[in-house]
Tab-separated table of C-alpha atoms in Angstrom:
chain	number	residue	atom	x	y	z
A	301	MET	CA	-3.563	20.079	8.020
A	302	LYS	CA	-0.574	19.672	10.360
A	303	THR	CA	-1.246	16.750	12.684
A	304	ASP	CA	0.446	14.545	15.226
A	305	VAL	CA	2.463	11.685	13.730
A	306	ILE	CA	2.923	8.238	15.258
A	307	LEU	CA	5.810	6.018	14.128
A	308	VAL	CA	5.160	2.297	14.587
A	309	ASP	CA	8.292	0.186	14.124
A	310	GLY	CA	7.301	-3.378	14.944
A	311	GLU	CA	6.293	-3.306	18.613
A	312	ARG	CA	7.829	0.142	19.278
A	313	TRP	CA	5.549	3.165	19.113
A	314	ARG	CA	6.750	6.791	19.181
A	315	TRP	CA	4.507	9.843	19.147
A	316	PHE	CA	5.546	13.170	17.545
A	317	GLY	CA	3.326	16.074	18.613
A	318	HIS	CA	2.542	18.955	16.262
A	319	ARG	CA	3.998	21.384	18.820
A	320	GLY	CA	7.456	19.795	18.936
A	321	GLU	CA	7.075	17.150	21.641
A	322	THR	CA	7.899	13.444	21.316
A	323	ALA	CA	7.631	10.401	23.550
A	324	VAL	CA	7.662	6.623	23.450
A	325	VAL	CA	4.071	5.445	23.988
A	326	ASP	CA	2.353	2.141	24.659
A	327	PRO	CA	0.959	0.321	21.607
A	328	TYR	CA	-2.560	1.325	20.556
A	329	PRO	CA	-2.768	4.455	22.738
A	330	ARG	CA	-5.839	6.609	23.322
A	331	LEU	CA	-5.615	9.613	20.971
A	332	HIS	CA	-6.761	13.136	21.789
A	333	ARG	CA	-6.611	14.626	18.281
A	334	PRO	CA	-6.343	13.438	14.638
A	335	ALA	CA	-3.058	11.752	13.725
A	336	ARG	CA	-1.183	10.179	10.845
A	337	VAL	CA	0.325	6.760	11.570
A	338	LEU	CA	3.441	5.536	9.722
A	339	VAL	CA	3.794	1.775	10.182
A	340	ASN	CA	6.687	-0.584	9.603
A	341	PHE	CA	4.792	-3.831	10.251
A	342	SER	CA	6.557	-6.696	11.988
A	343	GLY	CA	6.550	-9.796	9.768
A	344	ALA	CA	5.559	-7.841	6.634
A	345	PHE	CA	7.284	-8.101	3.256
A	346	THR	CA	7.908	-5.155	0.917
A	347	GLY	CA	9.056	-5.647	-2.660
A	348	VAL	CA	8.703	-4.957	-6.372
A	349	LEU	CA	6.981	-7.395	-8.744
A	350	ARG	CA	7.128	-7.264	-12.525
A	351	PHE	CA	4.294	-9.267	-14.069
A	352	GLU	CA	2.583	-10.110	-17.328
A	353	GLY	CA	-1.101	-9.422	-17.842
A	354	LYS	CA	-3.513	-6.637	-16.960
A	355	THR	CA	-2.662	-4.270	-14.138
A	356	GLN	CA	-6.135	-4.613	-12.597
A	357	PHE	CA	-5.157	-8.143	-11.566
A	358	ALA	CA	-1.933	-6.985	-9.876
A	359	ARG	CA	-3.200	-7.605	-6.348
A	360	ALA	CA	-4.115	-11.229	-7.086
A	361	LEU	CA	-0.771	-11.816	-8.822
A	362	ILE	CA	1.132	-10.334	-5.884
A	363	ASP	CA	-0.848	-12.467	-3.438
A	364	ARG	CA	0.014	-15.586	-5.434
A	365	GLU	CA	3.726	-14.698	-5.453
A	366	VAL	CA	3.790	-13.945	-1.720
A	367	ARG	CA	2.056	-17.225	-0.869
A	368	ARG	CA	4.223	-19.269	-3.201
A	369	GLU	CA	7.472	-17.856	-1.810
A	370	GLY	CA	6.259	-17.932	1.800
A	371	TRP	CA	7.287	-14.322	2.440
A	372	VAL	CA	4.468	-13.772	4.953
A	373	ASP	CA	3.434	-16.322	7.544
A	374	GLY	CA	-0.285	-17.021	7.120
A	375	PRO	CA	-2.985	-14.866	5.468
A	376	ASN	CA	-1.959	-11.411	4.316
A	377	HIS	CA	-3.309	-8.059	3.189
A	378	ILE	CA	-1.720	-6.551	0.059
A	379	VAL	CA	-1.108	-2.778	-0.075
A	380	ILE	CA	0.017	-1.460	-3.480
A	381	HIS	CA	2.012	1.779	-3.156
A	382	HIS	CA	2.868	2.302	-6.826
A	383	LEU	CA	1.539	0.578	-9.957
A	384	SER	CA	2.775	1.310	-13.474
A	385	ARG	CA	2.320	-0.238	-16.885
A	386	ALA	CA	5.189	-1.970	-18.623
A	387	ARG	CA	5.566	-3.884	-21.855
A	388	ASP	CA	3.095	-6.822	-21.809
A	389	GLY	CA	2.185	-6.171	-18.182
A	390	GLY	CA	3.142	-3.932	-15.304
A	391	GLN	CA	5.246	-3.327	-12.212
A	392	ALA	CA	4.047	-2.937	-8.643
A	393	PHE	CA	5.708	-1.685	-5.470
A	394	TYR	CA	3.814	-3.264	-2.591
A	395	THR	CA	3.748	-4.387	1.021
A	396	ALA	CA	2.244	-7.702	2.136
A	397	VAL	CA	1.065	-7.282	5.734
A	398	PRO	CA	0.095	-10.176	8.046
A	399	LEU	CA	-3.697	-10.058	8.062
A	400	GLU	CA	-4.011	-10.280	11.849
A	401	ALA	CA	-1.711	-7.274	12.374
A	402	TRP	CA	-3.552	-5.293	9.697
A	403	GLN	CA	-6.996	-5.968	11.164
A	404	ARG	CA	-5.858	-5.165	14.697
A	405	LEU	CA	-4.482	-1.782	13.598
A	406	LEU	CA	-7.678	-0.865	11.739
A	407	GLN	CA	-9.789	-1.956	14.709
A	408	TRP	CA	-7.797	0.380	16.972
A	409	ILE	CA	-8.177	3.308	14.575
A	410	ARG	CA	-11.923	2.821	14.198
A	411	GLY	CA	-12.292	2.781	17.970
A	412	GLU	CA	-10.771	6.269	18.325
A	413	ASN	CA	-12.907	9.399	18.453
A	414	ASP	CA	-10.663	11.259	15.981
A	415	HIS	CA	-9.850	10.147	12.465
A	416	CYS	CA	-6.418	8.678	11.702
A	417	LEU	CA	-4.701	8.003	8.397
A	418	VAL	CA	-2.515	4.884	8.091
A	419	TYR	CA	0.572	4.803	5.874
A	420	PRO	CA	2.787	1.713	5.590
A	421	ALA	CA	6.441	2.751	5.312
A	422	GLY	CA	6.332	1.909	1.598
A	423	ALA	CA	3.779	4.685	1.013
A	424	LEU	CA	6.286	7.277	2.253
A	425	LEU	CA	9.053	5.828	0.077
A	426	ALA	CA	6.827	5.709	-3.021
A	427	ASP	CA	6.131	9.466	-2.976
A	428	VAL	CA	8.751	10.185	-5.676
A	429	ARG	CA	8.797	10.948	-9.406
A	430	GLU	CA	10.724	9.326	-12.255
A	431	GLY	CA	14.467	9.751	-11.792
A	432	GLU	CA	14.116	10.171	-8.016
A	433	GLY	CA	14.671	7.943	-5.015
A	434	ARG	CA	13.900	8.152	-1.317
A	435	ILE	CA	16.015	6.652	1.468
A	436	LEU	CA	14.602	6.082	4.954
A	437	HIS	CA	17.006	5.511	7.847
A	438	LEU	CA	14.962	3.612	10.416
A	439	ASP	CA	16.956	2.350	13.402
A	440	ARG	CA	19.431	-0.205	11.943
A	441	ARG	CA	17.712	-0.398	8.546
A	442	LEU	CA	18.239	1.578	5.363
A	443	LEU	CA	15.308	1.356	2.940
A	444	VAL	CA	15.253	2.926	-0.523
A	445	PHE	CA	12.711	3.064	-3.345
A	446	ALA	CA	13.692	4.514	-6.728
A	447	ARG	CA	11.923	5.055	-10.055
A	448	GLY	CA	13.703	4.858	-13.384
A	449	ARG	CA	12.234	5.267	-16.842
A	450	ASP	CA	11.619	1.544	-17.276
A	451	ASP	CA	12.059	0.007	-13.837
A	452	LEU	CA	11.285	0.281	-10.142
A	453	SER	CA	13.745	-0.660	-7.414
A	454	PHE	CA	13.423	-1.356	-3.690
A	455	GLU	CA	16.290	-2.233	-1.356
A	456	ASP	CA	16.247	-3.006	2.359
A	457	VAL	CA	19.739	-3.155	3.891
A	458	TYR	CA	20.040	-4.187	7.538
A	459	SER	CA	23.011	-3.375	9.749
A	460	ALA	CA	24.314	-6.305	11.803
A	461	THR	CA	24.630	-4.122	14.931
A	462	GLY	CA	23.958	-0.552	15.970
A	463	GLU	CA	27.676	0.272	15.944
A	464	ALA	CA	28.773	3.093	13.641
A	465	GLU	CA	31.159	0.864	11.662
A	466	ASP	CA	28.458	-1.707	10.829
A	467	GLN	CA	25.950	0.976	9.875
A	468	GLN	CA	28.507	2.649	7.608
A	469	LEU	CA	29.126	-0.700	5.903
A	470	ALA	CA	25.378	-1.016	5.303
A	471	ALA	CA	25.354	2.519	3.861
A	472	ARG	CA	28.127	1.643	1.386
A	473	THR	CA	26.201	-1.475	0.333
A	474	LEU	CA	23.076	0.592	-0.229
A	475	GLY	CA	25.023	3.148	-2.271
A	476	ALA	CA	26.449	0.403	-4.502
A	477	ASN	CA	22.940	-0.955	-5.102
A	478	ILE	CA	21.710	2.533	-6.028
A	479	ALA	CA	24.560	2.910	-8.517
A	480	ALA	CA	23.725	-0.457	-10.117
A	481	PHE	CA	20.053	0.477	-10.494
A	482	ALA	CA	20.868	3.919	-11.918
A	483	ALA	CA	23.088	2.308	-14.564
A	484	GLN	CA	20.285	0.105	-15.929
A	485	SER	CA	17.173	2.191	-15.143
A	486	GLY	CA	17.026	3.882	-18.556
A	487	HIS	CA	16.663	7.375	-17.064
A	488	ALA	CA	18.465	10.076	-19.032
A	489	GLY	CA	19.924	12.003	-16.084
A	490	PRO	CA	21.508	10.965	-12.779
A	491	LEU	CA	19.317	9.519	-10.056
A	492	ARG	CA	18.343	12.070	-7.381
A	493	PRO	CA	18.053	10.352	-3.970
A	494	GLU	CA	16.528	12.034	-0.913
A	495	TRP	CA	17.400	11.087	2.683
A	496	LEU	CA	14.842	10.918	5.501
A	497	THR	CA	15.935	10.491	9.114
A	498	ALA	CA	13.468	8.687	11.374
A	499	LEU	CA	15.282	9.478	14.625
A	500	ALA	CA	18.755	10.864	15.332
A	501	ALA	CA	20.760	12.373	18.171
A	502	PRO	CA	21.130	16.173	18.235
A	503	ASP	CA	24.855	16.049	17.319
A	504	ASP	CA	23.908	14.245	14.058
A	505	GLU	CA	27.438	12.916	13.437
A	506	LEU	CA	26.412	9.339	12.607
A	507	GLU	CA	23.696	10.493	10.212
A	508	THR	CA	26.145	12.722	8.348
A	509	SER	CA	28.701	9.906	8.017
A	510	LEU	CA	26.066	7.501	6.637
A	511	ILE	CA	24.967	9.986	3.977
A	512	GLU	CA	28.599	10.490	2.945
A	513	ARG	CA	29.106	6.713	2.554
A	514	VAL	CA	25.999	6.401	0.380
A	515	GLN	CA	27.087	9.338	-1.804
A	516	ASP	CA	30.583	7.934	-2.296
A	517	ALA	CA	29.319	4.476	-3.293
A	518	ALA	CA	26.395	5.699	-5.427
A	519	GLY	CA	28.361	8.391	-7.237
A	520	VAL	CA	25.501	10.898	-6.918
A	521	PRO	CA	24.691	13.583	-4.337
A	522	VAL	CA	22.089	12.716	-1.714
A	523	ARG	CA	19.735	15.536	-0.716
A	524	ARG	CA	18.844	15.453	2.949
A	525	THR	CA	15.370	16.509	4.083
A	526	ARG	CA	15.690	18.963	6.956
A	527	SER	CA	14.934	17.405	10.332
A	528	GLN	CA	12.900	19.012	13.101
A	529	ARG	CA	13.926	19.160	16.743
A	530	PHE	CA	11.611	17.431	19.191
A	531	ARG	CA	11.700	17.512	22.982
A	532	ASP	CA	11.456	14.303	24.971
A	533	GLY	CA	12.130	13.339	28.562
A	534	ASP	CA	15.877	12.915	27.938
A	535	GLY	CA	16.491	16.112	25.981
A	536	GLU	CA	16.141	16.577	22.227
A	537	VAL	CA	16.043	14.325	19.166
A	538	LEU	CA	15.916	15.012	15.423
A	539	SER	CA	13.398	13.583	12.950
A	540	ALA	CA	12.353	14.351	9.378
A	541	LEU	CA	9.358	12.004	9.466
A	542	PRO	CA	6.592	14.313	10.767
A	543	ARG	CA	7.180	16.923	8.060
A	544	ALA	CA	7.415	14.255	5.319
A	545	VAL	CA	4.369	12.294	6.515
A	546	ASN	CA	2.254	15.457	6.793
A	547	ARG	CA	3.008	16.163	3.120
A	548	LEU	CA	1.346	12.898	2.084
A	549	GLY	CA	-2.209	13.169	0.865
A	550	ALA	CA	-5.129	11.151	2.149
A	551	ALA	CA	-5.169	9.268	-1.177
A	552	ALA	CA	-1.777	7.701	-0.351
A	553	SER	CA	-3.105	6.255	2.908
A	554	SER	CA	-4.422	2.709	3.218
A	555	ASN	CA	-7.726	3.664	4.853
A	556	PRO	CA	-11.067	2.749	3.239
A	557	VAL	CA	-12.545	5.379	0.897
A	558	ARG	CA	-15.175	6.492	3.411
A	559	GLU	CA	-12.557	7.242	6.085
A	560	LYS	CA	-10.383	9.162	3.606
A	561	THR	CA	-13.353	11.305	2.578
A	562	ALA	CA	-14.307	11.991	6.195
A	563	TRP	CA	-10.717	13.073	6.939
A	564	TRP	CA	-10.748	15.430	3.950
A	565	SER	CA	-14.071	16.911	5.023
A	566	GLU	CA	-12.859	17.550	8.572
A	567	SER	CA	-9.573	19.062	7.390
A	568	MET	CA	-11.352	21.463	5.016
A	569	ALA	CA	-14.066	22.609	7.431
A	570	PRO	CA	-11.833	24.881	9.622
A	571	ALA	CA	-10.459	26.693	6.561
A	572	VAL	CA	-13.931	27.219	5.109
A	573	LEU	CA	-15.344	28.493	8.390
A	574	THR	CA	-12.354	30.798	8.965
A	575	ALA	CA	-12.708	32.349	5.517
A	576	VAL	CA	-16.452	32.856	5.920
A	577	GLY	CA	-16.020	34.306	9.409
A	578	ALA	CA	-13.377	36.774	8.187
A	579	LEU	CA	-15.700	37.911	5.423
A	580	ALA	CA	-18.538	38.491	7.895
A	581	VAL	CA	-16.313	40.522	10.254
A	582	GLY	CA	-15.014	42.668	7.401
A	583	LEU	CA	-18.501	43.492	6.203
A	584	GLY	CA	-19.647	44.321	9.736
A	585	ALA	CA	-16.805	46.831	10.113
A	586	ALA	CA	-17.945	48.768	7.061
A	587	GLY	CA	-20.391	50.730	9.216
A	588	GLN	CA	-24.063	51.498	9.331
A	589	TYR	CA	-24.315	51.739	5.561
A	590	THR	CA	-23.438	48.060	5.089
A	591	HIS	CA	-25.054	46.783	8.264
A	592	GLY	CA	-27.835	44.976	6.427
A	593	LEU	CA	-25.386	43.310	4.031
A	594	ALA	CA	-23.179	42.183	6.925
A	595	ALA	CA	-26.163	40.597	8.627
A	596	GLN	CA	-26.896	38.645	5.464
A	597	GLU	CA	-23.301	37.444	5.248
A	598	ARG	CA	-23.315	36.335	8.869
A	599	GLU	CA	-26.460	34.380	8.172
A	600	SER	CA	-24.730	32.855	5.130
A	601	ALA	CA	-21.801	31.922	7.343
A	602	ARG	CA	-24.079	30.134	9.784
A	603	THR	CA	-25.847	28.377	6.925
A	604	LEU	CA	-22.562	27.265	5.366
A	605	LYS	CA	-21.240	26.092	8.721
A	606	ALA	CA	-24.363	24.013	9.242
A	607	ALA	CA	-24.042	22.638	5.706
A	608	VAL	CA	-20.409	21.649	6.290
A	609	GLN	CA	-21.273	19.934	9.572
A	610	ASP	CA	-24.230	18.168	7.961
A	611	ARG	CA	-22.083	17.028	5.032
A	612	SER	CA	-19.407	15.725	7.402
A	613	ALA	CA	-22.016	13.757	9.362
A	614	ARG	CA	-23.547	12.295	6.212
A	615	ILE	CA	-20.109	11.287	4.931
A	616	ARG	CA	-19.420	9.376	8.144
A	617	GLU	CA	-22.729	7.546	7.850
A	618	ALA	CA	-22.728	7.033	4.092
A	619	ASP	CA	-21.987	3.721	2.465
A	620	PHE	CA	-19.999	4.654	-0.612
A	621	PRO	CA	-20.394	2.327	-3.583
A	622	ASP	CA	-17.297	1.399	-5.490
A	623	ARG	CA	-17.637	2.787	-9.001
A	624	SER	CA	-14.114	2.225	-10.218
A	625	GLY	CA	-14.958	0.408	-13.436
A	626	THR	CA	-12.886	-2.636	-14.127
A	627	VAL	CA	-11.471	-2.670	-10.615
A	628	ALA	CA	-15.033	-3.081	-9.361
A	629	GLU	CA	-15.364	-6.220	-11.481
A	630	LEU	CA	-12.282	-7.684	-9.831
A	631	SER	CA	-13.602	-6.728	-6.403
A	632	ALA	CA	-16.941	-8.379	-7.149
A	633	PHE	CA	-15.133	-11.511	-8.368
A	634	VAL	CA	-13.078	-11.756	-5.193
A	635	GLY	CA	-16.207	-11.150	-3.155
A	636	ARG	CA	-18.026	-14.009	-4.876
A	637	LEU	CA	-15.121	-16.343	-4.162
A	638	ASP	CA	-15.113	-15.328	-0.496
A	639	ARG	CA	-18.880	-15.754	-0.083
A	640	GLY	CA	-19.492	-18.729	-2.374
A	641	ALA	CA	-16.683	-21.121	-1.502
A	642	PRO	CA	-13.493	-21.301	0.567
A	643	TYR	CA	-11.320	-21.279	-2.586
A	644	THR	CA	-9.199	-18.675	-4.327
A	645	PRO	CA	-7.470	-18.775	-7.742
A	646	VAL	CA	-4.205	-19.352	-5.883
A	647	GLN	CA	-5.593	-22.479	-4.210
A	648	VAL	CA	-7.073	-23.938	-7.371
A	649	LEU	CA	-3.697	-23.497	-9.088
A	650	ALA	CA	-2.170	-25.512	-6.263
A	651	SER	CA	-4.826	-28.202	-6.811
A	652	ILE	CA	-4.061	-28.256	-10.537
A	653	ARG	CA	-0.338	-28.685	-9.901
A	654	GLU	CA	-1.060	-31.542	-7.488
A	655	ALA	CA	-3.517	-33.226	-9.871
A	656	ALA	CA	-1.287	-33.013	-12.952
A	657	GLY	CA	0.675	-36.173	-12.253
A	658	PRO	CA	2.696	-38.387	-14.616
A	659	GLY	CA	1.205	-38.714	-18.075
A	660	LEU	CA	-0.636	-35.376	-17.986
A	661	THR	CA	0.520	-31.828	-18.784
A	662	VAL	CA	-1.393	-28.598	-18.111
A	663	TYR	CA	-0.073	-25.881	-20.397
A	664	ARG	CA	-2.569	-23.106	-19.697
A	665	VAL	CA	-4.854	-21.935	-16.865
A	666	ARG	CA	-6.865	-18.911	-17.930
A	667	LEU	CA	-9.352	-16.633	-16.166
A	668	GLU	CA	-12.167	-15.893	-18.640
A	669	SER	CA	-14.989	-13.385	-18.351
A	670	SER	CA	-18.561	-14.674	-18.337
A	671	PRO	CA	-21.699	-12.536	-18.747
A	672	ARG	CA	-23.561	-14.924	-16.445
A	673	ASP	CA	-21.380	-15.099	-13.337
A	674	GLY	CA	-18.415	-12.773	-13.896
A	675	TYR	CA	-15.394	-15.082	-14.318
A	676	ARG	CA	-14.571	-18.741	-14.778
A	677	LEU	CA	-11.335	-20.692	-14.819
A	678	ARG	CA	-10.410	-22.638	-17.957
A	679	VAL	CA	-7.780	-25.381	-17.961
A	680	ASP	CA	-6.120	-26.661	-21.166
A	681	GLY	CA	-3.718	-29.587	-21.342
A	682	THR	CA	-2.715	-32.901	-22.906
A	683	ALA	CA	-2.714	-36.493	-21.632
A	684	GLY	CA	-0.408	-39.177	-22.942
A	685	ASN	CA	-1.894	-42.316	-24.486
A	686	GLU	CA	0.250	-44.531	-22.320
A	687	ASP	CA	-1.647	-43.611	-19.148
A	688	GLY	CA	-5.405	-43.498	-19.662
A	689	GLY	CA	-6.051	-42.959	-15.947
A	690	ALA	CA	-4.209	-39.616	-15.812
A	691	ILE	CA	-7.286	-37.553	-16.653
A	692	ARG	CA	-9.449	-39.527	-14.201
A	693	ARG	CA	-7.000	-38.825	-11.385
A	694	PHE	CA	-6.788	-35.188	-12.472
A	695	LEU	CA	-10.579	-34.716	-12.355
A	696	ALA	CA	-10.950	-36.637	-9.096
A	697	THR	CA	-8.430	-34.355	-7.384
A	698	LEU	CA	-10.230	-31.221	-8.560
A	699	ARG	CA	-13.600	-32.561	-7.387
A	700	ARG	CA	-12.091	-33.438	-4.023
A	701	ASP	CA	-11.011	-29.816	-3.649
A	702	GLY	CA	-14.541	-28.570	-4.318
A	703	TRP	CA	-14.382	-27.732	-8.046
A	704	HIS	CA	-16.772	-28.981	-10.712
A	705	PRO	CA	-14.963	-29.681	-14.023
A	706	VAL	CA	-17.137	-29.062	-17.107
A	707	PRO	CA	-15.704	-30.486	-20.380
A	708	LEU	CA	-15.175	-28.047	-23.244
A	709	LYS	CA	-14.002	-28.340	-26.816
A	710	PRO	CA	-10.214	-28.878	-26.606
A	711	ALA	CA	-8.136	-25.831	-27.461
A	712	SER	CA	-5.808	-28.014	-29.551
A	713	ASP	CA	-6.376	-30.775	-32.113
A	714	ALA	CA	-3.347	-32.727	-30.899
A	715	PRO	CA	-4.017	-36.293	-29.659
A	716	GLY	CA	-4.873	-36.414	-25.975
A	717	SER	CA	-5.797	-32.709	-25.756
A	718	PHE	CA	-8.444	-31.684	-23.239
A	719	SER	CA	-10.093	-28.500	-21.938
A	720	TYR	CA	-12.274	-28.013	-18.856
A	721	ARG	CA	-14.080	-25.111	-17.261
A	722	LEU	CA	-13.767	-25.135	-13.448
A	723	ALA	CA	-16.722	-23.859	-11.458
A	724	PRO	CA	-17.211	-23.953	-7.672
A	725	GLY	CA	-18.957	-27.169	-6.655
A	726	SER	CA	-21.927	-25.244	-5.254
A	727	GLN	CA	-22.512	-23.343	-8.493
A	728	ASP	CA	-25.172	-24.390	-10.947
A	729	THR	CA	-23.406	-25.290	-14.169
C-alpha cells in the first residue's frame, strides 16, 4: 500500500505526500491518513556488534556494551535491524535510542486515528542481501550498511560543513571505507552499493558529484535509486526515500506485533473488497440467466466484507501472546527482573567489578537456566590466602546492592576457589 512518508531527522520533520507534495511540518503533527515514519533519532547510536554466545541474548549484550561505552545518555531502547550467526556467536546491526525519545514517538503514534509504521534509519539501510550495501545521503551525513559473507559493516561519515568541497571529501572517505570492507568481507564478487537521496535540489549536480567521488574511492560502481519529484512551497525537490520506505514490509518496522498485524489487515482489506466487488459486478452483467448466482455472490461479498471488518476490529482489541520459543524465555526473564527488583544483569556485573577488590579474582559470571525461576546468575572466582577479608567484602557489597549470595560447590579445586549463586534479595532461596 502506497502511503505518505514522514522523515524525522532530529528535530526536523518533513512530510512526503503520496500524490507528490512535500512540506516541512511541526513535530508530532496530526495525521489524516496512514503513514510510514523514517526516524533518525537525535542522541541515538547505530553500530555493529560481534559477540560470543547465543543470538537470543543479543539485545542484552548490546545494552551492556552501550551502557559501558556511554554511547547513549541515560536509559535506552535497543532496536536490532539485522542479526546473523557467526562462529561461536553472532553479529548484530542495531540502533540504541534514548528511551524518552522512543516512548514519546510511540505515544504520538498511538494517539493518531490512523496506523503508522516506524522505521529507524538503520532499518532502511539493513534491507540488503549478502554482497550488497546501501548508502543514505541525509543532509550532511553519509551512512552506509554493507553485508559481506562473514562480516557486517556500518559507517557514518559527517561533513564538517554543507559546502560542496567538504561533502565531497566526506564522500571520498566513505568510498575508501567501503573499499577496505570489501577487501576483507570474504564475498566472492565485488560489493554492489546502492545510493539513496533523502533530499536534493532539482539540478542534482551536488548529488552526482558525491556519487562519483564514492565510486572513484571505492573502486566499484554505485547504483543510484531513482528519485521522485515533489512539490513544495519553494518549487520542487528530489527524494528517493518515499519509494524506498514504501518497499519495506511491516515486519521491518519497530512497532509492537499487534500494531503490525492491524496495519497488514487494513492494507489487505481494500484489495479483498475490490476483488469481491468486481466478481459480483461481472456475474450481475451475465444477464437474467445468472441473476440468482449474482445475488448469491453479492451476498458473499457483503459477508466477506463484514468478516474482514470484524477481523480488523478483533485484531485491534486482541492481546497477542508472544509464542516465539526461546525468545519468550528471555522476555519473561527480563520481565521478572523489571517487576521483582530494580536490578539488571548489567548492574550486577558492575557490582561484581566493584566488589572484586585486591586479593580476589572473579573469572566467570554465568547466566544459568533454572526450572524453578527461569535463570540465575553464578559467580566463580578465587581469593588469595593473604587477605582473608576479601570474600567478606565481596559478599557485603553484593548484599548492599540487593543480591543474596548462596554458596555453591566451587567450580575449581584450587586453593581459595569459591562459587556463589546470586538471587534477588526479595526471592526465596
